[in-house]
Every structure is written in C-alpha cells, then in structure tokens.
Amino acid sequence: LRVKTLLQMVGDAAAGMEYLESKCCIHRDLAARNCLVTEKNVLKISDFGMSREEADGVYASSGGLRQVPVKWTAPEALNYGRYSSESDVWSFGILLWETFSLGASPYPNLSNQQTREFVEKGGRLPCPELCPDAVFRLMEQCWAYEPGQRPNFSTIYQELQSIRKRHR
C-alpha cells in the first residue's frame, strides 16, 4: 500500500467518525480490527457493539474493565469510565498508528497493565517508518492526556485532507 492510499483510508475513517460525532454517538471500540475496506480501498467504520448515543456526548460506564480494549482506550475512559468523542479521538490516534505501521499491534511488548502505566507516565507510541511527519504530529495531538486538548473529528478530517493534498 502506498502512503497516498493510506491517507485516503484514514481520511475515510475520520469522515465516518466526524459523522458519528455529529450524532452524539460514541463508538468506544475504534481500532483497525473494526474497520472494513472495500475492493476500491474505501474504509468503513464497523462493529458498533460497544457504541452509545448520549445527548450530552458523554457516556459514563460503571462496569469493570472486562471487555475494554486497553491499548486503544483513552486514559479517562480506563481510569474513570468516562467515554466521549474525545476518547474516540484517542483511539483514532491508535488507528492512525496501526494504519501507518501497516497493521502492527500497538505496544507489542507491553501487557495491558504495563501499557496503562506507560501512558500515565507520558509514554506514547513511536512514529511508524512510513508515517509522514504531519500525520505523526496529528497522532500526538490525538494522544493529549487531557481530553479537551485533543482535536475534534472535523479538525482531524480537515487536517488529513490538507496532508493528502500536500502529499501528491
């Protein structure tokens, strides 16, 4: 896969998530494993089994961590059960990383608990070899510890479109 194709695919993912965000829908399980790709390389968000629609855009989970995909989940969701579009943005940053590392698993040498501790101490995934610098900067914004510091999906989509145009 060429970088241009990867940029198109993550742009499709951002457009889908922008739509969900506009409908106050929180996916809660955004990851490469939950994306479908058509024969024309159009990416579609799938697996809405964990998604929730909330009028205020925030879903508070009282359950434990039984089914939580820790390596894709934002700190505030892991620590406080607080899911929002901002926590989906964190997961989108991991999806970007998965895409530009051509399907590698995030934090491959860390257990779930080690990953949580690593992230809490400010650790983040490294830039994948194929990843344009501008995309990695966007990933880093998605991984801001404070949810309010992360871009929304409209901003992410616009930035990816801009990167794609510059990358031709």
PDB file of C-alpha atoms in Angstrom:
ATOM      1  CA  LEU A   1       0.000   0.000   0.000  1.00  0.00           C
ATOM      2  CA  ARG A   2       1.188   3.477  -0.870  1.00  0.00           C
ATOM      3  CA  VAL A   3       1.144   6.328   1.638  1.00  0.00           C
ATOM      4  CA  LYS A   4      -1.358   8.157  -0.581  1.00  0.00           C
ATOM      5  CA  THR A   5      -3.756   5.190  -0.280  1.00  0.00           C
ATOM      6  CA  LEU A   6      -3.259   5.034   3.493  1.00  0.00           C
ATOM      7  CA  LEU A   7      -4.028   8.764   3.728  1.00  0.00           C
ATOM      8  CA  GLN A   8      -7.245   8.236   1.764  1.00  0.00           C
ATOM      9  CA  MET A   9      -8.262   5.379   4.053  1.00  0.00           C
ATOM     10  CA  VAL A  10      -7.673   7.270   7.300  1.00  0.00           C
ATOM     11  CA  GLY A  11      -9.488  10.237   5.750  1.00  0.00           C
ATOM     12  CA  ASP A  12     -12.472   7.942   5.199  1.00  0.00           C
ATOM     13  CA  ALA A  13     -12.255   6.834   8.835  1.00  0.00           C
ATOM     14  CA  ALA A  14     -12.124  10.452  10.016  1.00  0.00           C
ATOM     15  CA  ALA A  15     -15.173  11.315   7.877  1.00  0.00           C
ATOM     16  CA  GLY A  16     -17.099   8.411   9.393  1.00  0.00           C
ATOM     17  CA  MET A  17     -16.131   9.410  12.910  1.00  0.00           C
ATOM     18  CA  GLU A  18     -16.986  13.057  12.186  1.00  0.00           C
ATOM     19  CA  TYR A  19     -20.479  11.879  11.243  1.00  0.00           C
ATOM     20  CA  LEU A  20     -20.817   9.798  14.420  1.00  0.00           C
ATOM     21  CA  GLU A  21     -19.589  12.743  16.498  1.00  0.00           C
ATOM     22  CA  SER A  22     -22.240  14.989  14.864  1.00  0.00           C
ATOM     23  CA  LYS A  23     -24.905  12.497  16.011  1.00  0.00           C
ATOM     24  CA  CYS A  24     -23.547  12.364  19.603  1.00  0.00           C
ATOM     25  CA  CYS A  25     -22.591   8.733  19.029  1.00  0.00           C
ATOM     26  CA  ILE A  26     -19.573   7.403  20.903  1.00  0.00           C
ATOM     27  CA  HIS A  27     -18.012   4.333  19.246  1.00  0.00           C
ATOM     28  CA  ARG A  28     -15.881   3.167  22.231  1.00  0.00           C
ATOM     29  CA  ASP A  29     -14.045   0.470  20.224  1.00  0.00           C
ATOM     30  CA  LEU A  30     -12.412   2.241  17.290  1.00  0.00           C
ATOM     31  CA  ALA A  31      -9.500   0.143  16.008  1.00  0.00           C
ATOM     32  CA  ALA A  32      -8.242  -1.279  12.714  1.00  0.00           C
ATOM     33  CA  ARG A  33      -9.936  -4.585  13.546  1.00  0.00           C
ATOM     34  CA  ASN A  34     -13.267  -2.741  13.431  1.00  0.00           C
ATOM     35  CA  CYS A  35     -12.768  -1.140  10.035  1.00  0.00           C
ATOM     36  CA  LEU A  36     -13.842  -2.665   6.744  1.00  0.00           C
ATOM     37  CA  VAL A  37     -12.140  -1.883   3.433  1.00  0.00           C
ATOM     38  CA  THR A  38     -13.954  -2.202   0.112  1.00  0.00           C
ATOM     39  CA  GLU A  39     -12.358  -3.519  -3.065  1.00  0.00           C
ATOM     40  CA  LYS A  40     -11.764   0.139  -4.032  1.00  0.00           C
ATOM     41  CA  ASN A  41      -9.947   0.798  -0.729  1.00  0.00           C
ATOM     42  CA  VAL A  42     -12.815   2.780   0.797  1.00  0.00           C
ATOM     43  CA  LEU A  43     -12.690   2.414   4.571  1.00  0.00           C
ATOM     44  CA  LYS A  44     -15.897   1.977   6.582  1.00  0.00           C
ATOM     45  CA  ILE A  45     -16.229   2.075  10.364  1.00  0.00           C
ATOM     46  CA  SER A  46     -17.899  -1.077  11.715  1.00  0.00           C
ATOM     47  CA  ASP A  47     -18.691  -3.008  14.907  1.00  0.00           C
ATOM     48  CA  PHE A  48     -20.984  -0.735  16.849  1.00  0.00           C
ATOM     49  CA  GLY A  49     -21.470  -3.288  19.622  1.00  0.00           C
ATOM     50  CA  MET A  50     -19.913  -1.021  22.257  1.00  0.00           C
ATOM     51  CA  SER A  51     -21.219   2.277  20.854  1.00  0.00           C
ATOM     52  CA  ARG A  52     -23.566   4.572  22.763  1.00  0.00           C
ATOM     53  CA  GLU A  53     -25.657   7.588  21.805  1.00  0.00           C
ATOM     54  CA  GLU A  54     -25.649  10.235  24.506  1.00  0.00           C
ATOM     55  CA  ALA A  55     -27.409  13.606  24.389  1.00  0.00           C
ATOM     56  CA  ASP A  56     -24.545  15.341  26.199  1.00  0.00           C
ATOM     57  CA  GLY A  57     -21.854  13.450  24.294  1.00  0.00           C
ATOM     58  CA  VAL A  58     -20.525  11.692  27.398  1.00  0.00           C
ATOM     59  CA  TYR A  59     -21.132   8.102  28.480  1.00  0.00           C
ATOM     60  CA  ALA A  60     -20.180   7.045  31.990  1.00  0.00           C
ATOM     61  CA  SER A  61     -19.562   3.327  32.304  1.00  0.00           C
ATOM     62  CA  SER A  62     -19.920   1.765  35.726  1.00  0.00           C
ATOM     63  CA  GLY A  63     -18.751  -1.698  34.643  1.00  0.00           C
ATOM     64  CA  GLY A  64     -15.263  -3.061  35.140  1.00  0.00           C
ATOM     65  CA  LEU A  65     -12.545  -3.437  32.523  1.00  0.00           C
ATOM     66  CA  ARG A  66     -13.667  -6.885  31.382  1.00  0.00           C
ATOM     67  CA  GLN A  67     -14.259  -6.019  27.736  1.00  0.00           C
ATOM     68  CA  VAL A  68     -12.176  -2.848  27.401  1.00  0.00           C
ATOM     69  CA  PRO A  69      -9.500  -2.854  24.661  1.00  0.00           C
ATOM     70  CA  VAL A  70      -6.904  -1.228  26.927  1.00  0.00           C
ATOM     71  CA  LYS A  71      -4.261  -0.438  24.290  1.00  0.00           C
ATOM     72  CA  TRP A  72      -6.798   1.586  22.261  1.00  0.00           C
ATOM     73  CA  THR A  73      -8.629   3.255  25.154  1.00  0.00           C
ATOM     74  CA  ALA A  74      -8.098   6.806  26.437  1.00  0.00           C
ATOM     75  CA  PRO A  75      -6.806   7.291  29.988  1.00  0.00           C
ATOM     76  CA  GLU A  76     -10.018   8.956  31.238  1.00  0.00           C
ATOM     77  CA  ALA A  77     -12.073   6.012  29.969  1.00  0.00           C
ATOM     78  CA  LEU A  78      -9.759   3.497  31.651  1.00  0.00           C
ATOM     79  CA  ASN A  79      -9.446   5.459  34.884  1.00  0.00           C
ATOM     80  CA  TYR A  80     -12.966   6.836  35.319  1.00  0.00           C
ATOM     81  CA  GLY A  81     -15.192   5.037  32.794  1.00  0.00           C
ATOM     82  CA  ARG A  82     -15.696   8.375  31.010  1.00  0.00           C
ATOM     83  CA  TYR A  83     -16.252   7.861  27.268  1.00  0.00           C
ATOM     84  CA  SER A  84     -16.754  10.745  24.842  1.00  0.00           C
ATOM     85  CA  SER A  85     -15.897  11.823  21.323  1.00  0.00           C
ATOM     86  CA  GLU A  86     -12.570  12.877  22.842  1.00  0.00           C
ATOM     87  CA  SER A  87     -11.888   9.314  23.988  1.00  0.00           C
ATOM     88  CA  ASP A  88     -12.762   8.143  20.455  1.00  0.00           C
ATOM     89  CA  VAL A  89     -10.175  10.663  19.190  1.00  0.00           C
ATOM     90  CA  TRP A  90      -7.536   8.950  21.364  1.00  0.00           C
ATOM     91  CA  SER A  91      -8.488   5.627  19.763  1.00  0.00           C
ATOM     92  CA  PHE A  92      -8.345   7.267  16.332  1.00  0.00           C
ATOM     93  CA  GLY A  93      -4.716   8.182  17.070  1.00  0.00           C
ATOM     94  CA  ILE A  94      -4.037   4.489  17.705  1.00  0.00           C
ATOM     95  CA  LEU A  95      -5.880   3.645  14.458  1.00  0.00           C
ATOM     96  CA  LEU A  96      -3.600   6.096  12.615  1.00  0.00           C
ATOM     97  CA  TRP A  97      -0.595   4.360  14.175  1.00  0.00           C
ATOM     98  CA  GLU A  98      -1.911   0.910  13.200  1.00  0.00           C
ATOM     99  CA  THR A  99      -2.504   2.108   9.638  1.00  0.00           C
ATOM    100  CA  PHE A 100       0.917   3.659   9.069  1.00  0.00           C
ATOM    101  CA  SER A 101       2.691   0.746  10.759  1.00  0.00           C
ATOM    102  CA  LEU A 102       0.842  -1.499   8.272  1.00  0.00           C
ATOM    103  CA  GLY A 103      -1.180  -3.366  10.865  1.00  0.00           C
ATOM    104  CA  ALA A 104       1.314  -3.728  13.699  1.00  0.00           C
ATOM    105  CA  SER A 105      -0.152  -4.203  17.164  1.00  0.00           C
ATOM    106  CA  PRO A 106       0.268  -1.177  19.465  1.00  0.00           C
ATOM    107  CA  TYR A 107       2.578  -1.531  22.461  1.00  0.00           C
ATOM    108  CA  PRO A 108       3.596  -5.035  21.308  1.00  0.00           C
ATOM    109  CA  ASN A 109       5.976  -5.770  24.179  1.00  0.00           C
ATOM    110  CA  LEU A 110       3.753  -4.439  26.966  1.00  0.00           C
ATOM    111  CA  SER A 111       0.925  -6.077  28.892  1.00  0.00           C
ATOM    112  CA  ASN A 112      -2.310  -4.141  29.336  1.00  0.00           C
ATOM    113  CA  GLN A 113      -1.225  -3.019  32.814  1.00  0.00           C
ATOM    114  CA  GLN A 114       2.241  -2.008  31.566  1.00  0.00           C
ATOM    115  CA  THR A 115       0.593  -0.038  28.748  1.00  0.00           C
ATOM    116  CA  ARG A 116      -1.609   1.843  31.235  1.00  0.00           C
ATOM    117  CA  GLU A 117       1.411   2.715  33.385  1.00  0.00           C
ATOM    118  CA  PHE A 118       3.467   3.727  30.326  1.00  0.00           C
ATOM    119  CA  VAL A 119       0.719   6.068  29.070  1.00  0.00           C
ATOM    120  CA  GLU A 120       0.097   7.531  32.548  1.00  0.00           C
ATOM    121  CA  LYS A 121       3.805   8.438  32.722  1.00  0.00           C
ATOM    122  CA  GLY A 122       3.540  10.259  29.377  1.00  0.00           C
ATOM    123  CA  GLY A 123       4.789   7.440  27.151  1.00  0.00           C
ATOM    124  CA  ARG A 124       3.411   7.261  23.625  1.00  0.00           C
ATOM    125  CA  LEU A 125       3.930   5.079  20.563  1.00  0.00           C
ATOM    126  CA  PRO A 126       6.861   5.975  18.264  1.00  0.00           C
ATOM    127  CA  CYS A 127       6.440   7.310  14.736  1.00  0.00           C
ATOM    128  CA  PRO A 128       5.974   4.428  12.259  1.00  0.00           C
ATOM    129  CA  GLU A 129       8.567   4.254   9.487  1.00  0.00           C
ATOM    130  CA  LEU A 130       6.110   5.014   6.648  1.00  0.00           C
ATOM    131  CA  CYS A 131       4.302   7.781   8.503  1.00  0.00           C
ATOM    132  CA  PRO A 132       4.541  11.365   7.228  1.00  0.00           C
ATOM    133  CA  ASP A 133       5.670  13.796   9.949  1.00  0.00           C
ATOM    134  CA  ALA A 134       2.394  15.746   9.716  1.00  0.00           C
ATOM    135  CA  VAL A 135       0.377  12.581  10.395  1.00  0.00           C
ATOM    136  CA  PHE A 136       2.541  11.743  13.402  1.00  0.00           C
ATOM    137  CA  ARG A 137       2.007  15.266  14.766  1.00  0.00           C
ATOM    138  CA  LEU A 138      -1.739  14.649  14.406  1.00  0.00           C
ATOM    139  CA  MET A 139      -1.381  11.323  16.268  1.00  0.00           C
ATOM    140  CA  GLU A 140       0.385  13.127  19.093  1.00  0.00           C
ATOM    141  CA  GLN A 141      -2.477  15.647  19.296  1.00  0.00           C
ATOM    142  CA  CYS A 142      -4.956  12.752  19.483  1.00  0.00           C
ATOM    143  CA  TRP A 143      -2.949  11.369  22.417  1.00  0.00           C
ATOM    144  CA  ALA A 144      -3.049  14.531  24.531  1.00  0.00           C
ATOM    145  CA  TYR A 145      -3.611  13.383  28.106  1.00  0.00           C
ATOM    146  CA  GLU A 146      -6.313  15.998  28.716  1.00  0.00           C
ATOM    147  CA  PRO A 147      -9.394  15.211  26.585  1.00  0.00           C
ATOM    148  CA  GLY A 148     -10.080  18.914  25.969  1.00  0.00           C
ATOM    149  CA  GLN A 149      -6.654  19.285  24.344  1.00  0.00           C
ATOM    150  CA  ARG A 150      -7.452  16.762  21.591  1.00  0.00           C
ATOM    151  CA  PRO A 151      -8.765  17.893  18.193  1.00  0.00           C
ATOM    152  CA  ASN A 152     -12.345  17.041  17.231  1.00  0.00           C
ATOM    153  CA  PHE A 153     -13.077  14.810  14.238  1.00  0.00           C
ATOM    154  CA  SER A 154     -13.955  17.730  11.980  1.00  0.00           C
ATOM    155  CA  THR A 155     -10.494  19.213  12.601  1.00  0.00           C
ATOM    156  CA  ILE A 156      -8.861  15.797  12.142  1.00  0.00           C
ATOM    157  CA  TYR A 157     -10.672  15.245   8.832  1.00  0.00           C
ATOM    158  CA  GLN A 158      -9.697  18.701   7.545  1.00  0.00           C
ATOM    159  CA  GLU A 159      -6.070  18.185   8.587  1.00  0.00           C
ATOM    160  CA  LEU A 160      -5.892  14.782   6.890  1.00  0.00           C
ATOM    161  CA  GLN A 161      -7.363  16.276   3.695  1.00  0.00           C
ATOM    162  CA  SER A 162      -4.729  19.017   3.816  1.00  0.00           C
ATOM    163  CA  ILE A 163      -1.923  16.483   4.367  1.00  0.00           C
ATOM    164  CA  ARG A 164      -3.245  14.361   1.497  1.00  0.00           C
ATOM    165  CA  LYS A 165      -3.259  17.315  -0.904  1.00  0.00           C
ATOM    166  CA  ARG A 166       0.323  18.214   0.034  1.00  0.00           C
ATOM    167  CA  HIS A 167       1.453  14.595  -0.343  1.00  0.00           C
ATOM    168  CA  ARG A 168       0.589  14.133  -4.026  1.00  0.00           C
TER     169      ARG A 168
END
